[in-house]
Coordinates of C-alpha atoms and ligand atoms in Angstrom, one line a residue:
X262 CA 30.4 46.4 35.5
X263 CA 29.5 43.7 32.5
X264 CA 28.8 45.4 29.6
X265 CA 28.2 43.2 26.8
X266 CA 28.1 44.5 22.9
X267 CA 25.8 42.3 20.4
X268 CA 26.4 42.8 17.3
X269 CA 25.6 42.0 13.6
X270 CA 26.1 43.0 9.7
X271 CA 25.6 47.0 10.5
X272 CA 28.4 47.2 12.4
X273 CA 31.3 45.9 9.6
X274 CA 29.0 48.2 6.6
X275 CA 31.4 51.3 7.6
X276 CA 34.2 48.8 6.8
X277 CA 32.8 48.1 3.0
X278 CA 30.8 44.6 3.9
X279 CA 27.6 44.3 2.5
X280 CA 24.6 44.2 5.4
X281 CA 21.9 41.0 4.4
X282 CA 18.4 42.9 4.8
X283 CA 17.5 46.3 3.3
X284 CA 18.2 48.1 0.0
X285 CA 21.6 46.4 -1.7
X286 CA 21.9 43.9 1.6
X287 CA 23.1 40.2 -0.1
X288 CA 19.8 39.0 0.0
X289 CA 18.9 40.9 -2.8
X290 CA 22.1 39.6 -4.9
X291 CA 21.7 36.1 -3.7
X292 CA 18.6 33.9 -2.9
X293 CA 18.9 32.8 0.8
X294 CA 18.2 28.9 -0.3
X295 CA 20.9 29.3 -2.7
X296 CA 23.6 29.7 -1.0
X297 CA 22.7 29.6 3.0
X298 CA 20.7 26.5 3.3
X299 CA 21.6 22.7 4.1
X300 CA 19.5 22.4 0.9
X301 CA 21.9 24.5 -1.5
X302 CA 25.0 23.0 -0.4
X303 CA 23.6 19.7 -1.9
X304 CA 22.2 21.5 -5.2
X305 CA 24.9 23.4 -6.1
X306 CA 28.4 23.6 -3.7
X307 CA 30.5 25.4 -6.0
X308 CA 28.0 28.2 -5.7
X309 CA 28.4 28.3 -2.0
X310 CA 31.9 28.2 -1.8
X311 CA 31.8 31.0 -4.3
X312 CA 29.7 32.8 -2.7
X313 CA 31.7 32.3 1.1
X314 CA 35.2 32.6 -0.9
X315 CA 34.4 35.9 -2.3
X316 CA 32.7 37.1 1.2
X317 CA 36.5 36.0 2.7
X318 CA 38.3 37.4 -0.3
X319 CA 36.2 40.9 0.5
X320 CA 36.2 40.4 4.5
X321 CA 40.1 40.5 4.4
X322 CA 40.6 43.3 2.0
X323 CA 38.4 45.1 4.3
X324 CA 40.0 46.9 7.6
X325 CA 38.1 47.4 10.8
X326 CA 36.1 50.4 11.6
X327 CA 36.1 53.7 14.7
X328 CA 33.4 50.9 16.2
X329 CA 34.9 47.7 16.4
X330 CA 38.1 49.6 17.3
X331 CA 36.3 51.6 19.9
X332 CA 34.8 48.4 21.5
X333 CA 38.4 46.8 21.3
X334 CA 40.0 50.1 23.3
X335 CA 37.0 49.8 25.7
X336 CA 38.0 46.2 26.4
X337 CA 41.3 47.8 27.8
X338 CA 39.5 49.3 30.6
X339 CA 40.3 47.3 33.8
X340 CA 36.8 49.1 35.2
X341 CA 34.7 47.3 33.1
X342 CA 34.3 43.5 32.3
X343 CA 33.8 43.5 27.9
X344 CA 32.4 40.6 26.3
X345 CA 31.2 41.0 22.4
X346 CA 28.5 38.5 20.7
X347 CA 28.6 38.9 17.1
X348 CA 26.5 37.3 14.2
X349 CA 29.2 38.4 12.2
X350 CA 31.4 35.6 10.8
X351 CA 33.7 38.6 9.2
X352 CA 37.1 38.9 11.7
X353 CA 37.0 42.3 12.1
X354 CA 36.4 42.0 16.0
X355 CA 39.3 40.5 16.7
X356 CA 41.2 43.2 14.4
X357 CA 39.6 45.8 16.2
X358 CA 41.2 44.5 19.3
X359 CA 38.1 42.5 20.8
X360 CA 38.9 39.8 23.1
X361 CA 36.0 37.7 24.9
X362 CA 34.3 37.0 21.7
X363 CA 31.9 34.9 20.5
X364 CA 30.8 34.2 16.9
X365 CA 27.2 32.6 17.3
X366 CA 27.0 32.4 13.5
X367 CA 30.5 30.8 12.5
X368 CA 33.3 32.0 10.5
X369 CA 34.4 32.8 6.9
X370 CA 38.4 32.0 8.7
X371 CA 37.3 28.3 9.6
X372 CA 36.3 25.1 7.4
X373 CA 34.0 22.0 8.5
X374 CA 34.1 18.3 7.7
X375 CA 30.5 17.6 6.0
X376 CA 30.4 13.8 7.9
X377 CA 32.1 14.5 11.1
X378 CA 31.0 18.5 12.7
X379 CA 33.7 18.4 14.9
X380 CA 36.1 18.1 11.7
X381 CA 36.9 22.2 12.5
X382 CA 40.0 23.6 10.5
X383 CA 41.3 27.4 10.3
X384 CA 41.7 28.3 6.7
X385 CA 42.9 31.6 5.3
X386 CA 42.3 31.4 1.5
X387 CA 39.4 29.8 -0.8
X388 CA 37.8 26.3 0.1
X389 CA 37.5 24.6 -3.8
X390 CA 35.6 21.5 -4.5
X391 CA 38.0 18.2 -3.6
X392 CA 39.6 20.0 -0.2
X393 CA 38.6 17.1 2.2
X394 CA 38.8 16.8 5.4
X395 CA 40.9 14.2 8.0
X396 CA 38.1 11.4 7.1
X397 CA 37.8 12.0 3.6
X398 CA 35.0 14.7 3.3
X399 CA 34.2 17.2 1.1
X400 CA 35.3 20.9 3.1
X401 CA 32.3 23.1 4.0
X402 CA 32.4 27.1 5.0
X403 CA 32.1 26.6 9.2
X404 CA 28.8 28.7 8.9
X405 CA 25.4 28.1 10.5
X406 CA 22.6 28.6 7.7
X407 CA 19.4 28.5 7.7
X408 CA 17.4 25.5 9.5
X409 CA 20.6 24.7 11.1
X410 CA 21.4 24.7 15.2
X411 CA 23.9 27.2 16.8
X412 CA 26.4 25.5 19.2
X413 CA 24.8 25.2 22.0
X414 CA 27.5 25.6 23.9
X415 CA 28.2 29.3 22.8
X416 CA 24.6 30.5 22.4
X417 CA 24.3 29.0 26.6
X418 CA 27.5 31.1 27.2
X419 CA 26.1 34.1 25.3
X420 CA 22.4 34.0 26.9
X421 CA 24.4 34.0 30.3
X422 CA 26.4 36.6 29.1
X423 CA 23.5 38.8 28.3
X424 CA 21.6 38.1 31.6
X425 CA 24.5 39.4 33.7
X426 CA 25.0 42.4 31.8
X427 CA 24.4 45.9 33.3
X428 CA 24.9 47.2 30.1
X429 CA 23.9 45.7 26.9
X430 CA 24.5 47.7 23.7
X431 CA 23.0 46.5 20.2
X432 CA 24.7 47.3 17.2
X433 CA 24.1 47.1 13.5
X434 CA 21.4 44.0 13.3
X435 CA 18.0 44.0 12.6
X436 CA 17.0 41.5 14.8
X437 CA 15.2 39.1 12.6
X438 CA 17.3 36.5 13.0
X439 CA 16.4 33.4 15.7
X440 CA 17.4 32.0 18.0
X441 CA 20.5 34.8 18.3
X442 CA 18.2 37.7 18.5
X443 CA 16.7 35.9 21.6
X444 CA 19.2 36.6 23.9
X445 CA 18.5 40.2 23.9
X446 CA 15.3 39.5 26.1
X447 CA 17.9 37.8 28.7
X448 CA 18.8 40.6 30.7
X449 CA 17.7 41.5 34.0
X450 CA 15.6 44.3 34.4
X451 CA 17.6 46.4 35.2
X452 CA 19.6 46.3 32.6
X453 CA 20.2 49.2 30.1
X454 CA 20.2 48.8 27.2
X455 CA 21.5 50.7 23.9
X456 CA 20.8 50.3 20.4
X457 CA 22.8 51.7 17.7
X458 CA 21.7 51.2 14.4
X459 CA 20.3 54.0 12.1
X460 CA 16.5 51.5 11.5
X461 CA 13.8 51.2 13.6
X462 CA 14.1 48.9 16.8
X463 CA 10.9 46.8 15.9
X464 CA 11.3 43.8 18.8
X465 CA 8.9 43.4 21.5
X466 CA 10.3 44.2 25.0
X467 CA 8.6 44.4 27.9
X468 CA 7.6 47.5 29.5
X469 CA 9.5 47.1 32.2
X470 CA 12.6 47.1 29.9
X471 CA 11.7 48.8 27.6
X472 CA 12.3 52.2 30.0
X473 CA 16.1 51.1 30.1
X474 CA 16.4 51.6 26.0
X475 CA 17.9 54.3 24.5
X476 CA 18.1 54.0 20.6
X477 CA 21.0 55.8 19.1
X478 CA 19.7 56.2 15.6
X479 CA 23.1 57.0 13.8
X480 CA 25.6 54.4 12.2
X481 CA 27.9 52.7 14.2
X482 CA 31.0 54.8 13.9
X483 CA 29.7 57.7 15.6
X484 CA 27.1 55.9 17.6
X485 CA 29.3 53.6 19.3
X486 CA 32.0 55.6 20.7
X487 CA 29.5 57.7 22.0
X488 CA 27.8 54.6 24.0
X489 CA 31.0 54.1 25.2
X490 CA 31.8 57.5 26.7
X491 CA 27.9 57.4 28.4
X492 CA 28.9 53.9 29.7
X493 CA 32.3 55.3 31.4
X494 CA 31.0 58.6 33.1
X495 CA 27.8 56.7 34.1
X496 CA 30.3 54.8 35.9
X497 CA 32.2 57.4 37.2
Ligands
LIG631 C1 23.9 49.8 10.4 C2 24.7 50.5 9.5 C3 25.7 51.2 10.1 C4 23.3 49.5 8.3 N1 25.8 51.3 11.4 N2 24.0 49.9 11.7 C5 11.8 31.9 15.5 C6 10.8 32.6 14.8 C7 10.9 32.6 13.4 C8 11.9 31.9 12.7 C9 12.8 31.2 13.4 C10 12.7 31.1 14.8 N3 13.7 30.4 15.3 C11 14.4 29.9 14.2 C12 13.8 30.3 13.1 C13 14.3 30.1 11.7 C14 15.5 30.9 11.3 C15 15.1 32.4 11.4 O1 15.5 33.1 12.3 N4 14.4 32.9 10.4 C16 14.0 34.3 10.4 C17 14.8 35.1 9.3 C18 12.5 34.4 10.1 N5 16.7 30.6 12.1 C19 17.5 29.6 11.8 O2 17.2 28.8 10.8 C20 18.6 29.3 12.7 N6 18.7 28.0 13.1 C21 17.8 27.4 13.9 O3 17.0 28.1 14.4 O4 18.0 26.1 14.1 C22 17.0 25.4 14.9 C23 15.8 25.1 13.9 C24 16.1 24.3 12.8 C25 15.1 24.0 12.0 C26 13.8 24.6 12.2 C27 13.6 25.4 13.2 C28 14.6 25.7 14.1 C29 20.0 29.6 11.9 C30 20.1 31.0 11.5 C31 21.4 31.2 10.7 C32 21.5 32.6 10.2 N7 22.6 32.6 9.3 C33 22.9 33.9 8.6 C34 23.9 33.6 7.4 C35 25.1 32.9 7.8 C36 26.3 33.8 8.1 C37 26.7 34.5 6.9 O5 26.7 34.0 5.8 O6 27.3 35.7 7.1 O7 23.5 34.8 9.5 S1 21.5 34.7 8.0 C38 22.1 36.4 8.2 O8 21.3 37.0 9.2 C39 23.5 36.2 9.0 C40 23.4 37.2 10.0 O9 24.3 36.9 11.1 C41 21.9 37.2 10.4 C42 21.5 38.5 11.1 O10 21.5 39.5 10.2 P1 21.9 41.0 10.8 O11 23.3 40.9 11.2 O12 20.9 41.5 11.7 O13 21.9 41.8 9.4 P2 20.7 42.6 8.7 O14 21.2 42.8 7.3 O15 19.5 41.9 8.9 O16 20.6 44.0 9.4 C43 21.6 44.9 9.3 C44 21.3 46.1 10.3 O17 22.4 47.0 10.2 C45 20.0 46.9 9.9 O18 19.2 47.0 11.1 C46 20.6 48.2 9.4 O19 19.7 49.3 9.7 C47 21.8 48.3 10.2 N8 22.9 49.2 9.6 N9 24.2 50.3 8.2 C48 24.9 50.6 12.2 N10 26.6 52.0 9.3

């Protein structure tokens, strides 16, 4: 069975980081073309790598949560094949134990050469202005922002992720977002699919798939373990 979890800012909130949309999300501390646009990198980049140093400073004070340490326990289970696609660029998958992970978004852990995108570098602590990289570029937070591309390489792997799920459980995003909130209209029809996430589910399915959702309106902490157990004595 291929159960994949897709997952966004919701999901790290029981963990103390900050969601984007709704009351007290970042968007309503920060402007958006500020600090996540191609545009205000070349305004202001001391704002940015402000703004991406604190979220790394917070990201690795912060500890994982019952839900991405539920998903990384599932992961154990030889029964079921467990991938995770996150739009989270916090680490806390991989703390939580997740392995087959794919971070369509970036990460706050990685630096980018600004002349040459395959310039990638893991970095733990703050990116200041004057880090360069091999080729003598100014260092950039390895994020994708607004009006950017995804790799195409890891949004193909995560559409074909998603079609080949018999499971596909949604946590913790509002689905807003373009082109990763796509992929959720990849899977087969049968596929079930769960969302956990205490706000409405406002995309357009199909009909025909729209049968196969169950929305667990309850935060991720409590919601997720209890996909999980579903998912295992379904399977049973
Ligand atoms: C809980 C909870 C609890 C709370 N438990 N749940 C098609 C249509 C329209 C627009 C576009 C389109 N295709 C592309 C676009 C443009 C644009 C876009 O999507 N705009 C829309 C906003 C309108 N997309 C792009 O620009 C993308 N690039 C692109 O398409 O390139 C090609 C192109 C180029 C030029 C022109 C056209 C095309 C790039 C998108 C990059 C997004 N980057 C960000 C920031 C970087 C990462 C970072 O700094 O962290 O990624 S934006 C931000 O949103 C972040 C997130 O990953 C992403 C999704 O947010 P998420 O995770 O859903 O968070 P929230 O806050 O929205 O929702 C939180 C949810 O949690 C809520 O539902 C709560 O209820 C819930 N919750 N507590 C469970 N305890």
């Amino acid at each position: 069975m291929n159960v994949v979890f897709f997952t966004g800012a919701g999901i790290s909130a029981e963990s103390g980081l900050k969601t984007f949309r709704g009351g007290n999300g970042l968007w309503d501390e920060y402007k958006i073309e500020d600090v996540c646009t191609p545009q205000g990198w070349k305004k202001n980049p001391k704002l940015v790598l402000d703004f991406y140093n604190k979220r790394r400073s917070d990201c690795s004070a912060a500890k994982p949560n019952a839900a991405h340490i539920a998903i990384g326990d599932f992961a154990k289970n030889k029964k079921f094949k467990v991938s995770v696609v996150t739009q989270n660029v916090d680490n806390l998958h991989e703390r939580g134990g997740a392995s087959n992970l794919i971070h369509l978004h970036g990460s706050l852990y990685e630096s980018k050469s600004t002349i040459d995108p395959s310039l990638i570098y893991t970095i733990e602590s703050d990116i200041k202005i004057g880090d360069k990289c091999s080729k003598g570029s100014q260092l950039r937070p390895n994020i994708v922002w607004f009006g950017e591309m995804l790799d195409e390489e890891k949004i193909s792997k995560a559409e074909k992720l998603v079609t080949t799920a018999d499971y596909l459980v949604i946590v913790g995003t509002s689905l807003e977002v373009y082109p990763a909130a796509g992929i959720v209209k990849s899977t087969k029809e049968t596929c079930q699919i769960y969302y956990v996430d205490p706000g409405e589910f406002t995309m357009y399915l199909p009909a025909v798939k729209r049968v196969f959702l169950t929305h667990i309106k309850e935060p991720a902490t409590t919601g997720v373990p209890k996909v999980i157990d579903e998912i295992t004595e379904l399977s049973e």
